mmCIF file of C-alpha atoms in Angstrom:
data_model
loop_
_atom_site.group_PDB
_atom_site.id
_atom_site.type_symbol
_atom_site.label_atom_id
_atom_site.label_comp_id
_atom_site.label_asym_id
_atom_site.label_seq_id
_atom_site.Cartn_x
_atom_site.Cartn_y
_atom_site.Cartn_z
ATOM 1 C CA MET A 226 64.360 53.612 156.399
ATOM 2 C CA THR A 227 64.345 54.249 160.663
ATOM 3 C CA PRO A 228 66.300 57.733 161.186
ATOM 4 C CA ALA A 229 69.325 56.525 163.470
ATOM 5 C CA THR A 230 70.146 58.668 166.514
ATOM 6 C CA GLY A 231 74.056 57.626 166.814
ATOM 7 C CA PRO A 232 75.557 57.665 170.221
ATOM 8 C CA ALA A 233 75.551 60.751 170.546
ATOM 9 C CA ALA A 234 73.144 62.340 172.472
ATOM 10 C CA SER A 235 70.670 64.410 170.973
ATOM 11 C CA ASN A 236 70.953 67.407 173.388
ATOM 12 C CA GLY A 237 73.547 68.635 172.161
ATOM 13 C CA SER A 238 76.621 67.358 173.125
ATOM 14 C CA THR A 239 80.063 68.376 171.927
ATOM 15 C CA ALA A 240 81.582 65.631 173.488
ATOM 16 C CA PRO A 241 83.136 63.029 170.827
ATOM 17 C CA ASP A 242 80.934 60.047 170.490
ATOM 18 C CA THR A 243 83.392 57.476 171.786
ATOM 19 C CA ALA A 244 86.597 57.839 173.785
ATOM 20 C CA SER A 245 89.085 56.771 170.869
ATOM 21 C CA ASP A 246 87.993 59.713 169.706
ATOM 22 C CA ALA A 247 89.347 61.375 171.832
ATOM 23 C CA ALA A 248 92.156 63.325 170.019
ATOM 24 C CA PRO A 249 95.814 62.586 171.604
ATOM 25 C CA TYR A 250 98.564 65.214 171.250
ATOM 26 C CA ASN A 251 99.621 64.540 167.744
ATOM 27 C CA THR A 252 96.148 64.404 166.131
ATOM 28 C CA PRO A 253 96.722 65.373 163.260
ATOM 29 C CA ALA A 254 95.388 69.331 162.794
ATOM 30 C CA TYR A 255 91.954 69.865 160.766
ATOM 31 C CA ALA A 256 89.696 72.960 159.098
ATOM 32 C CA GLU A 257 86.729 71.935 158.011
ATOM 33 C CA LEU A 258 85.977 73.948 155.041
ATOM 34 C CA HIS A 259 82.261 73.227 153.721
ATOM 35 C CA CYS A 260 79.595 73.488 156.198
ATOM 36 C CA VAL A 261 75.351 75.019 156.782
ATOM 37 C CA SER A 262 73.702 75.799 159.062
ATOM 38 C CA ASN A 263 70.053 76.304 159.725
ATOM 39 C CA PHE A 264 70.220 79.653 158.229
ATOM 40 C CA THR A 265 69.930 76.549 154.938
ATOM 41 C CA PHE A 266 66.387 76.432 155.801
ATOM 42 C CA LEU A 267 65.607 71.947 155.681
ATOM 43 C CA ARG A 268 69.072 71.615 155.152
ATOM 44 C CA GLY A 269 70.931 72.011 158.502
ATOM 45 C CA ALA A 270 70.373 70.782 161.186
ATOM 46 C CA SER A 271 72.323 72.730 163.943
ATOM 47 C CA HIS A 272 72.851 76.920 164.908
ATOM 48 C CA PRO A 273 75.719 78.791 164.262
ATOM 49 C CA GLU A 274 76.389 78.625 168.065
ATOM 50 C CA GLU A 275 76.339 74.719 168.618
ATOM 51 C CA LEU A 276 78.897 73.841 165.280
ATOM 52 C CA VAL A 277 80.976 76.611 166.580
ATOM 53 C CA THR A 278 81.073 75.451 169.919
ATOM 54 C CA THR A 279 81.503 71.924 168.959
ATOM 55 C CA ALA A 280 84.186 72.778 166.994
ATOM 56 C CA VAL A 281 86.264 73.869 169.436
ATOM 57 C CA ALA A 282 85.612 71.486 171.922
ATOM 58 C CA LEU A 283 86.943 68.619 168.977
ATOM 59 C CA GLY A 284 90.405 70.962 168.730
ATOM 60 C CA TYR A 285 89.585 72.096 165.064
ATOM 61 C CA ARG A 286 91.845 74.979 163.765
ATOM 62 C CA ALA A 287 88.846 76.643 161.961
ATOM 63 C CA LEU A 288 85.733 76.461 160.520
ATOM 64 C CA ALA A 289 83.873 77.191 157.506
ATOM 65 C CA ILE A 290 80.176 79.099 158.064
ATOM 66 C CA THR A 291 79.265 77.567 154.324
ATOM 67 C CA ASP A 292 75.335 78.345 153.926
ATOM 68 C CA GLU A 293 73.872 77.921 150.779
ATOM 69 C CA CYS A 294 74.462 80.780 148.557
ATOM 70 C CA SER A 295 73.799 82.694 151.743
ATOM 71 C CA LEU A 296 75.821 84.219 154.127
ATOM 72 C CA ALA A 297 72.639 84.468 157.332
ATOM 73 C CA GLY A 298 74.687 81.394 158.904
ATOM 74 C CA VAL A 299 78.070 83.953 159.949
ATOM 75 C CA VAL A 300 77.024 86.778 161.717
ATOM 76 C CA ARG A 301 76.116 84.496 164.536
ATOM 77 C CA ALA A 302 79.461 82.057 164.099
ATOM 78 C CA HIS A 303 81.900 85.057 164.562
ATOM 79 C CA GLN A 304 80.650 86.540 167.544
ATOM 80 C CA ALA A 305 80.332 82.619 168.961
ATOM 81 C CA ALA A 306 84.017 82.330 168.002
ATOM 82 C CA ARG A 307 85.335 86.079 168.165
ATOM 83 C CA ASP A 308 86.576 84.595 171.905
ATOM 84 C CA THR A 309 87.906 81.044 171.018
ATOM 85 C CA ALA A 310 91.268 79.994 169.267
ATOM 86 C CA LEU A 311 88.744 78.958 167.111
ATOM 87 C CA GLU A 312 88.996 80.425 163.554
ATOM 88 C CA LEU A 313 86.239 81.209 161.799
ATOM 89 C CA VAL A 314 85.888 81.354 157.028
ATOM 90 C CA ILE A 315 83.217 82.531 155.636
ATOM 91 C CA GLY A 316 82.133 81.237 152.584
ATOM 92 C CA SER A 317 78.838 79.861 150.186
ATOM 93 C CA GLU A 318 77.903 76.575 148.750
ATOM 94 C CA LEU A 319 76.862 77.945 145.597
ATOM 95 C CA ARG A 320 74.611 75.430 142.700
ATOM 96 C CA CYS A 321 75.388 76.318 138.940
ATOM 97 C CA GLU A 322 71.990 75.976 136.211
ATOM 98 C CA ASP A 323 73.947 73.113 135.306
ATOM 99 C CA GLY A 324 74.926 71.112 138.134
ATOM 100 C CA LEU A 325 78.217 72.404 138.797
ATOM 101 C CA ARG A 326 78.467 72.712 142.782
ATOM 102 C CA LEU A 327 81.402 74.740 144.610
ATOM 103 C CA VAL A 328 82.119 76.942 147.694
ATOM 104 C CA LEU A 329 83.473 79.934 147.998
ATOM 105 C CA LEU A 330 85.563 80.961 150.729
ATOM 106 C CA VAL A 331 86.572 84.620 151.763
ATOM 107 C CA THR A 332 89.888 85.623 152.035
ATOM 108 C CA ASP A 333 89.736 89.517 151.997
ATOM 109 C CA ARG A 334 87.113 92.158 152.420
ATOM 110 C CA GLU A 335 87.337 92.335 148.884
ATOM 111 C CA ALA A 336 86.682 89.126 148.199
ATOM 112 C CA TYR A 337 83.860 89.146 151.146
ATOM 113 C CA ALA A 338 81.964 91.839 149.012
ATOM 114 C CA GLU A 339 82.595 89.593 145.521
ATOM 115 C CA LEU A 340 81.184 87.025 147.272
ATOM 116 C CA GLY A 341 77.874 89.141 148.648
ATOM 117 C CA GLY A 342 77.206 90.958 144.950
ATOM 118 C CA LEU A 343 77.760 87.313 143.564
ATOM 119 C CA ILE A 344 74.987 85.966 146.164
ATOM 120 C CA THR A 345 72.934 88.955 145.470
ATOM 121 C CA ARG A 346 72.833 88.685 141.937
ATOM 122 C CA ALA A 347 71.714 85.514 141.727
ATOM 123 C CA ARG A 348 68.736 85.410 144.604
ATOM 124 C CA ARG A 349 67.615 88.520 142.669
ATOM 125 C CA ARG A 350 67.373 86.556 139.500
ATOM 126 C CA HIS A 351 64.730 83.881 141.097
ATOM 127 C CA ALA A 352 61.492 84.024 142.579
ATOM 128 C CA LYS A 353 61.664 84.528 146.937
ATOM 129 C CA GLY A 354 63.151 81.398 148.218
ATOM 130 C CA GLY A 355 64.903 79.913 145.451
ATOM 131 C CA TYR A 356 68.640 81.423 143.388
ATOM 132 C CA ARG A 357 70.322 80.936 140.123
ATOM 133 C CA LEU A 358 73.545 80.955 139.446
ATOM 134 C CA GLU A 359 75.145 81.312 135.863
ATOM 135 C CA ARG A 360 78.638 79.726 135.173
ATOM 136 C CA ALA A 361 79.355 82.801 133.616
ATOM 137 C CA ASP A 362 78.970 84.266 136.779
ATOM 138 C CA LEU A 363 81.949 83.133 138.129
ATOM 139 C CA GLU A 364 84.154 83.125 135.253
ATOM 140 C CA THR A 365 83.788 87.281 135.133
ATOM 141 C CA ASP A 366 82.423 88.349 139.227
ATOM 142 C CA ILE A 367 84.556 85.615 141.218
ATOM 143 C CA GLU A 368 89.145 87.231 141.600
ATOM 144 C CA ARG A 369 89.653 86.457 144.685
ATOM 145 C CA CYS A 370 87.885 83.859 146.777
ATOM 146 C CA LEU A 371 89.072 80.494 146.679
ATOM 147 C CA ALA A 372 87.485 77.508 145.670
ATOM 148 C CA LEU A 373 86.124 74.293 146.375
ATOM 149 C CA TRP A 374 84.921 71.726 143.991
ATOM 150 C CA LEU A 375 82.359 69.272 145.210
ATOM 151 C CA PRO A 376 82.864 67.023 142.249
ATOM 152 C CA ALA A 377 78.902 64.384 141.776
ATOM 153 C CA SER A 378 79.377 60.663 142.846
ATOM 154 C CA GLU A 379 81.085 60.493 138.639
ATOM 155 C CA PRO A 380 82.933 63.739 138.495
ATOM 156 C CA ASP A 381 83.398 64.968 134.728
ATOM 157 C CA GLU A 382 86.673 65.688 134.018
ATOM 158 C CA ALA A 383 85.622 68.513 131.569
ATOM 159 C CA ASP A 384 84.655 70.599 135.061
ATOM 160 C CA GLY A 385 87.952 70.056 136.806
ATOM 161 C CA ARG A 386 89.799 71.836 134.184
ATOM 162 C CA TRP A 387 87.576 74.478 133.690
ATOM 163 C CA PHE A 388 87.847 75.123 137.437
ATOM 164 C CA ALA A 389 92.100 74.937 137.631
ATOM 165 C CA ARG A 390 91.346 77.613 134.152
ATOM 166 C CA HIS A 391 88.930 79.995 135.647
ATOM 167 C CA PHE A 392 90.923 79.717 139.234
ATOM 168 C CA PRO A 393 94.497 79.063 139.351
ATOM 169 C CA GLY A 394 96.636 78.539 142.062
ATOM 170 C CA ARG A 395 92.899 79.068 144.459
ATOM 171 C CA ALA A 396 90.970 76.118 143.268
ATOM 172 C CA TRP A 397 90.945 72.342 145.109
ATOM 173 C CA ILE A 398 89.076 69.478 144.830
ATOM 174 C CA ALA A 399 86.523 68.625 148.369
ATOM 175 C CA VAL A 400 86.969 65.001 148.901
ATOM 176 C CA GLU A 401 83.812 64.294 151.356
ATOM 177 C CA LEU A 402 84.463 61.012 152.580
ATOM 178 C CA LEU A 403 80.793 59.537 154.715
ATOM 179 C CA ALA A 404 81.299 56.448 155.517
ATOM 180 C CA ASP A 405 78.817 55.203 153.111
ATOM 181 C CA GLY A 406 80.848 51.996 150.955
ATOM 182 C CA ASP A 407 82.330 54.060 148.477
ATOM 183 C CA ASP A 408 85.281 55.590 150.336
ATOM 184 C CA ARG A 409 88.353 53.441 149.181
ATOM 185 C CA ARG A 410 87.296 54.303 145.628
ATOM 186 C CA ARG A 411 85.855 57.844 146.070
ATOM 187 C CA LEU A 412 89.017 58.819 147.208
ATOM 188 C CA GLY A 413 91.687 57.161 144.506
ATOM 189 C CA ARG A 414 89.403 58.657 141.693
ATOM 190 C CA LEU A 415 89.407 61.694 142.850
ATOM 191 C CA GLU A 416 93.295 61.745 143.667
ATOM 192 C CA ARG A 417 93.655 60.249 139.906
ATOM 193 C CA LEU A 418 91.250 63.611 139.011
ATOM 194 C CA GLY A 419 93.001 65.907 140.676
ATOM 195 C CA GLU A 420 97.139 64.908 139.238
ATOM 196 C CA THR A 421 95.361 65.280 135.566
ATOM 197 C CA VAL A 422 93.748 68.019 135.431
ATOM 198 C CA GLY A 423 97.097 69.930 137.479
ATOM 199 C CA LEU A 424 93.814 70.939 141.159
ATOM 200 C CA PRO A 425 95.315 69.351 145.079
ATOM 201 C CA ARG A 426 92.698 68.392 147.107
ATOM 202 C CA LEU A 427 91.879 68.235 150.093
ATOM 203 C CA ALA A 428 89.392 66.649 153.581
ATOM 204 C CA SER A 429 86.200 68.354 154.019
ATOM 205 C CA GLY A 430 83.076 67.033 155.551
ATOM 206 C CA ASP A 431 79.700 68.218 154.173
ATOM 207 C CA VAL A 432 78.449 68.760 158.018
ATOM 208 C CA HIS A 433 75.021 69.441 158.304
ATOM 209 C CA MET A 434 74.593 68.776 162.068
ATOM 210 C CA HIS A 435 77.334 69.799 164.971
ATOM 211 C CA VAL A 436 77.051 66.158 166.583
ATOM 212 C CA ARG A 437 74.944 63.129 165.264
ATOM 213 C CA GLY A 438 72.211 63.508 167.826
ATOM 214 C CA ARG A 439 70.934 65.531 165.156
ATOM 215 C CA ARG A 440 70.499 63.494 162.753
ATOM 216 C CA ALA A 441 66.337 62.628 163.371
ATOM 217 C CA LEU A 442 65.696 66.443 162.875
ATOM 218 C CA GLN A 443 68.452 66.334 160.043
ATOM 219 C CA ASP A 444 66.335 63.436 158.704
ATOM 220 C CA THR A 445 62.448 65.267 158.925
ATOM 221 C CA LEU A 446 64.069 68.704 157.512
ATOM 222 C CA THR A 447 65.796 66.716 154.383
ATOM 223 C CA ALA A 448 61.930 65.160 154.075
ATOM 224 C CA ILE A 449 60.053 67.667 154.793
ATOM 225 C CA ARG A 450 62.074 69.585 151.647
ATOM 226 C CA ARG A 451 61.992 67.356 149.052
ATOM 227 C CA ARG A 452 57.366 66.744 149.871
ATOM 228 C CA VAL A 453 57.564 62.970 151.584
ATOM 229 C CA PRO A 454 56.346 61.821 154.683
ATOM 230 C CA LEU A 455 59.230 60.239 156.721
ATOM 231 C CA SER A 456 58.411 57.108 156.721
ATOM 232 C CA ARG A 457 58.595 56.929 153.252
ATOM 233 C CA ALA A 458 61.391 59.305 153.334
ATOM 234 C CA GLY A 459 64.166 55.882 151.945
ATOM 235 C CA ARG A 460 66.627 56.908 150.029
ATOM 236 C CA VAL A 461 65.448 60.403 149.676
ATOM 237 C CA LEU A 462 67.812 60.437 153.335
ATOM 238 C CA TYR A 463 71.405 60.496 153.553
ATOM 239 C CA PRO A 464 72.258 57.004 153.638
ATOM 240 C CA ASN A 465 74.117 58.135 157.428
ATOM 241 C CA GLY A 466 74.366 60.289 160.392
ATOM 242 C CA GLU A 467 78.055 61.273 158.728
ATOM 243 C CA ARG A 468 77.866 64.572 157.906
ATOM 244 C CA HIS A 469 78.144 66.282 161.600
ATOM 245 C CA LEU A 470 81.738 67.666 163.105
ATOM 246 C CA ARG A 471 83.386 64.136 163.756
ATOM 247 C CA PRO A 472 86.321 64.308 166.326
ATOM 248 C CA ARG A 473 89.967 64.855 164.988
ATOM 249 C CA ALA A 474 90.962 61.345 165.378
ATOM 250 C CA ARG A 475 88.872 60.058 163.479
ATOM 251 C CA LEU A 476 89.052 61.891 160.960
ATOM 252 C CA ALA A 477 93.163 60.536 161.042
ATOM 253 C CA ARG A 478 91.811 57.515 160.383
ATOM 254 C CA ARG A 479 90.073 58.085 157.486
ATOM 255 C CA TYR A 480 91.785 60.432 155.864
ATOM 256 C CA PRO A 481 94.696 60.920 154.142
ATOM 257 C CA ALA A 482 97.039 63.044 156.555
ATOM 258 C CA ALA A 483 97.887 65.398 153.495
ATOM 259 C CA LEU A 484 94.134 66.149 152.192
ATOM 260 C CA LEU A 485 94.265 67.465 156.144
ATOM 261 C CA ALA A 486 97.314 69.551 156.213
ATOM 262 C CA GLU A 487 95.661 70.649 153.074
ATOM 263 C CA SER A 488 92.818 71.787 154.880
ATOM 264 C CA VAL A 489 94.737 74.013 157.164
ATOM 265 C CA ARG A 490 96.885 75.644 154.931
ATOM 266 C CA VAL A 491 93.659 76.890 153.096
ATOM 267 C CA ALA A 492 92.004 78.069 155.737
ATOM 268 C CA ALA A 493 95.103 80.244 156.900
ATOM 269 C CA ARG A 494 94.906 82.110 153.120
ATOM 270 C CA CYS A 495 91.484 83.417 154.614
ATOM 271 C CA ARG A 496 92.384 85.830 156.890
ATOM 272 C CA PHE A 497 88.996 88.447 156.965
ATOM 273 C CA SER A 498 87.381 89.181 159.842
ATOM 274 C CA LEU A 499 83.527 90.703 159.864
ATOM 275 C CA ASP A 500 85.699 93.098 162.772
ATOM 276 C CA GLU A 501 87.002 94.838 159.932
ATOM 277 C CA LEU A 502 83.119 95.933 158.017
ATOM 278 C CA ARG A 503 81.671 99.619 159.101
ATOM 279 C CA TYR A 504 78.582 101.298 157.742
ATOM 280 C CA GLU A 505 79.596 102.736 154.657
ATOM 281 C CA TYR A 506 76.787 105.200 153.298
ATOM 282 C CA PRO A 507 76.617 106.373 149.745
ATOM 283 C CA ALA A 508 79.427 109.220 149.427
ATOM 284 C CA GLU A 509 77.169 110.557 145.900
ATOM 285 C CA LEU A 510 74.832 112.169 148.624
ATOM 286 C CA VAL A 511 76.865 114.674 149.157
ATOM 287 C CA PRO A 512 77.613 117.297 145.916
ATOM 288 C CA GLY A 513 80.945 118.279 145.037
ATOM 289 C CA GLY A 514 82.809 121.158 146.000
ATOM 290 C CA THR A 515 81.358 120.772 149.633
ATOM 291 C CA THR A 516 80.922 118.287 152.975
ATOM 292 C CA PRO A 517 78.644 116.337 154.589
ATOM 293 C CA ALA A 518 78.219 118.863 157.016
ATOM 294 C CA ALA A 519 77.987 121.034 155.471
ATOM 295 C CA HIS A 520 74.857 120.076 152.357
ATOM 296 C CA LEU A 521 72.960 118.292 155.886
ATOM 297 C CA ARG A 522 72.978 121.926 157.288
ATOM 298 C CA ARG A 523 71.858 123.508 153.888
ATOM 299 C CA LEU A 524 69.325 121.143 153.282
ATOM 300 C CA THR A 525 68.031 121.757 157.556
ATOM 301 C CA GLU A 526 68.108 125.179 156.926
ATOM 302 C CA GLN A 527 65.632 124.836 153.410
ATOM 303 C CA GLY A 528 63.435 122.338 155.176
ATOM 304 C CA MET A 529 63.098 125.092 157.943
ATOM 305 C CA SER A 530 62.403 128.123 155.431
ATOM 306 C CA ARG A 531 59.279 124.992 154.096
ATOM 307 C CA ARG A 532 57.944 124.158 158.178
ATOM 308 C CA TRP A 533 57.686 127.916 159.339
ATOM 309 C CA PRO A 534 57.878 130.281 155.830
ATOM 310 C CA GLY A 535 58.104 133.224 158.195
ATOM 311 C CA GLY A 536 61.317 132.322 160.636
ATOM 312 C CA ALA A 537 61.750 129.331 162.819
ATOM 313 C CA PRO A 538 61.349 130.150 166.442
ATOM 314 C CA ALA A 539 64.399 130.863 168.491
ATOM 315 C CA ARG A 540 63.831 127.986 170.671
ATOM 316 C CA VAL A 541 63.567 125.397 167.652
ATOM 317 C CA ARG A 542 67.024 127.111 165.951
ATOM 318 C CA ALA A 543 68.553 127.084 168.854
ATOM 319 C CA LEU A 544 68.076 123.447 168.937
ATOM 320 C CA VAL A 545 68.682 122.296 165.211
ATOM 321 C CA ASP A 546 72.108 124.414 165.745
ATOM 322 C CA ASP A 547 71.708 121.194 168.275
ATOM 323 C CA GLU A 548 71.836 118.703 167.324
ATOM 324 C CA LEU A 549 73.562 119.623 163.669
ATOM 325 C CA ALA A 550 76.778 120.527 166.468
ATOM 326 C CA LEU A 551 75.878 117.086 168.097
ATOM 327 C CA ILE A 552 75.626 115.377 164.822
ATOM 328 C CA ALA A 553 79.312 117.052 163.706
ATOM 329 C CA ASP A 554 80.991 115.945 166.264
ATOM 330 C CA LEU A 555 79.811 112.495 165.570
ATOM 331 C CA GLY A 556 80.158 112.294 161.986
ATOM 332 C CA TYR A 557 76.918 111.074 161.958
ATOM 333 C CA GLU A 558 75.980 113.620 158.950
ATOM 334 C CA PRO A 559 76.416 110.103 155.880
ATOM 335 C CA TYR A 560 73.204 108.643 157.801
ATOM 336 C CA PHE A 561 71.187 110.826 157.884
ATOM 337 C CA LEU A 562 71.987 112.319 154.410
ATOM 338 C CA THR A 563 70.675 108.123 153.113
ATOM 339 C CA VAL A 564 67.397 108.411 155.405
ATOM 340 C CA HIS A 565 66.825 111.695 154.059
ATOM 341 C CA ASP A 566 67.401 110.981 150.668
ATOM 342 C CA ILE A 567 65.698 107.852 151.062
ATOM 343 C CA VAL A 568 62.199 109.117 152.176
ATOM 344 C CA HIS A 569 62.514 111.971 149.252
ATOM 345 C CA PHE A 570 62.904 108.729 147.488
ATOM 346 C CA ALA A 571 59.308 107.236 148.433
ATOM 347 C CA ARG A 572 57.395 110.584 148.612
ATOM 348 C CA GLY A 573 58.314 111.654 145.308
ATOM 349 C CA ARG A 574 56.355 108.496 144.297
ATOM 350 C CA GLY A 575 54.036 108.393 146.034
ATOM 351 C CA ILE A 576 54.973 105.501 148.952
ATOM 352 C CA LEU A 577 53.949 106.377 152.907
ATOM 353 C CA CYS A 578 56.814 106.600 154.725
ATOM 354 C CA GLN A 579 57.417 108.350 158.217
ATOM 355 C CA GLY A 580 60.776 107.845 160.110
ATOM 356 C CA ARG A 581 59.428 106.248 164.122
ATOM 357 C CA GLY A 582 60.726 105.813 167.674
ATOM 358 C CA SER A 583 62.992 108.040 168.892
ATOM 359 C CA ALA A 584 63.869 109.410 165.693
ATOM 360 C CA ALA A 585 60.435 112.286 166.586
ATOM 361 C CA ASN A 586 63.250 113.461 169.595
ATOM 362 C CA SER A 587 64.882 115.514 165.857
ATOM 363 C CA ALA A 588 64.414 118.539 165.312
ATOM 364 C CA VAL A 589 66.605 118.087 162.071
ATOM 365 C CA CYS A 590 64.338 115.067 161.239
ATOM 366 C CA PHE A 591 61.384 116.892 161.626
ATOM 367 C CA CYS A 592 63.005 120.194 158.484
ATOM 368 C CA LEU A 593 64.119 117.159 156.898
ATOM 369 C CA GLY A 594 60.485 115.738 156.393
ATOM 370 C CA ILE A 595 61.805 111.684 157.670
ATOM 371 C CA THR A 596 59.560 112.405 160.878
ATOM 372 C CA GLU A 597 56.468 114.788 161.592
ATOM 373 C CA VAL A 598 56.583 115.818 165.534
ATOM 374 C CA ASP A 599 56.865 119.246 165.729
ATOM 375 C CA PRO A 600 59.375 120.705 168.292
ATOM 376 C CA ALA A 601 57.241 124.446 167.915
ATOM 377 C CA ARG A 602 55.227 122.159 170.052
ATOM 378 C CA MET A 603 56.209 119.545 171.699
ATOM 379 C CA SER A 604 59.947 119.192 174.378
ATOM 380 C CA LEU A 605 61.831 117.014 171.877
ATOM 381 C CA LEU A 606 64.433 115.067 173.487
ATOM 382 C CA MET A 607 67.720 114.088 171.383
ATOM 383 C CA ALA A 608 69.467 112.105 173.575
ATOM 384 C CA ARG A 609 66.552 110.039 172.691
ATOM 385 C CA PHE A 610 67.696 109.322 169.594
ATOM 386 C CA ILE A 611 71.645 110.531 169.676
ATOM 387 C CA SER A 612 73.554 110.668 172.477
ATOM 388 C CA ARG A 613 77.070 111.826 172.732
ATOM 389 C CA GLU A 614 77.766 109.236 175.870
ATOM 390 C CA ARG A 615 76.317 105.824 174.273
#
C-alpha cells in the first residue's frame, strides 16, 4: 500500500484541505473528544501544540487530548491552549485485557485524581512501556470521569449494557465515521444499539494527526510498531488519512447534527484545568501537635548538633536563622521536609543520594544531611537556591 499524502501540505499547515471545507457561519459547533498526540508512542503523528493550533484554526469548541494510558501530552497542550478560546479537555484512551476500549474524560479535580491513579496502577502492573487494565478497575475506581465507549466493528450489546450500568448518566457511544466504506451501516448500527442499551451517541474522530499531510509519518510509525517494513505493511495501516482534525463543514456533511451537538455538550461538562493544580506535599511528615515550621526547625537543630557536636559557629547559626525565616516567609517548609524524608529513606537503605546544584548554598540543607557543603568553611549564597524576589 502506498502511503497517501492527501491534498494538505505536510509542513504543518492548519488550513482546510479545500476551499469547500471552509466553515460558513452556520456550521455546527464541534468538540473533538478522542485525539492522541505523539506522546502515544508509535501511533500519534502530531505534537500536542500542533493539534491545539489546528483545532483553533478550524473553529472547534473544544479538544480532548486522550493519549493511551497516559497524561503526558496534556501539559504542552495546556500551554498552547491557554491564550485561545479553545476549551482543552483532559482524558485518556484505555484498552482492557478483554479487548474493551474506551476514553475517560476528566470533569473536575477529583476526576483528574481518579484518572491519574488508574493510569498509575495499570502501568505498574506491566513492564515498562506497557500497561494492564482490568474491567474491574473501572467498576470500582472511576466515579467522576465521563466515559466514551469505542465499540468494535461488530459491537457487543453486553458491553453497551455494562457501560450503561457502571457509568449511569456519564457514558456515550463514540461514533467514528472515517470514510472506510462502511460509514452508513456503522452509523445505523450504533444508533440502534444506543437506543437498545440506553446510551446516547456523539461524534468523534479517533484523531492521530493534526493534518492529513502527516499520514506518511503515521503509516511509518504504525509499521515500526508492528515490526514490518512499510512496503509490506498493507492492511496493517489505516486505509486512508481520515484520522486528522477535519474541517467542521466536512463533519457536518458526514455526521447527524445531533451527534455533533452532543460532543459540545459533553465537553461542557469537563471544566477541569491544569491551572487548578499546585504542589501538595505529604502532610503526614509533620507530627501531630506541631507545625511544619516548628518541625523543620527541630530537625535543623538536631542536624546542627550532629554536624558540630561542640556547638555551631555563630556565623552558621545566624545563617540558619536567616534561611529558616525566609523558608517560613515563603511557606516552603513542606518542600524541605519532603526532601529530608526522601534522603533519610535512601540513606537508611544504603542508597547513594546527594543534593546538588544550587541546593549546596543552603546551610539548612547541610544541617538536614541533604548536601555536604560546610557553611562554616564556605561562603554560601542562599539566594542562588531560594530567593524572595523570584
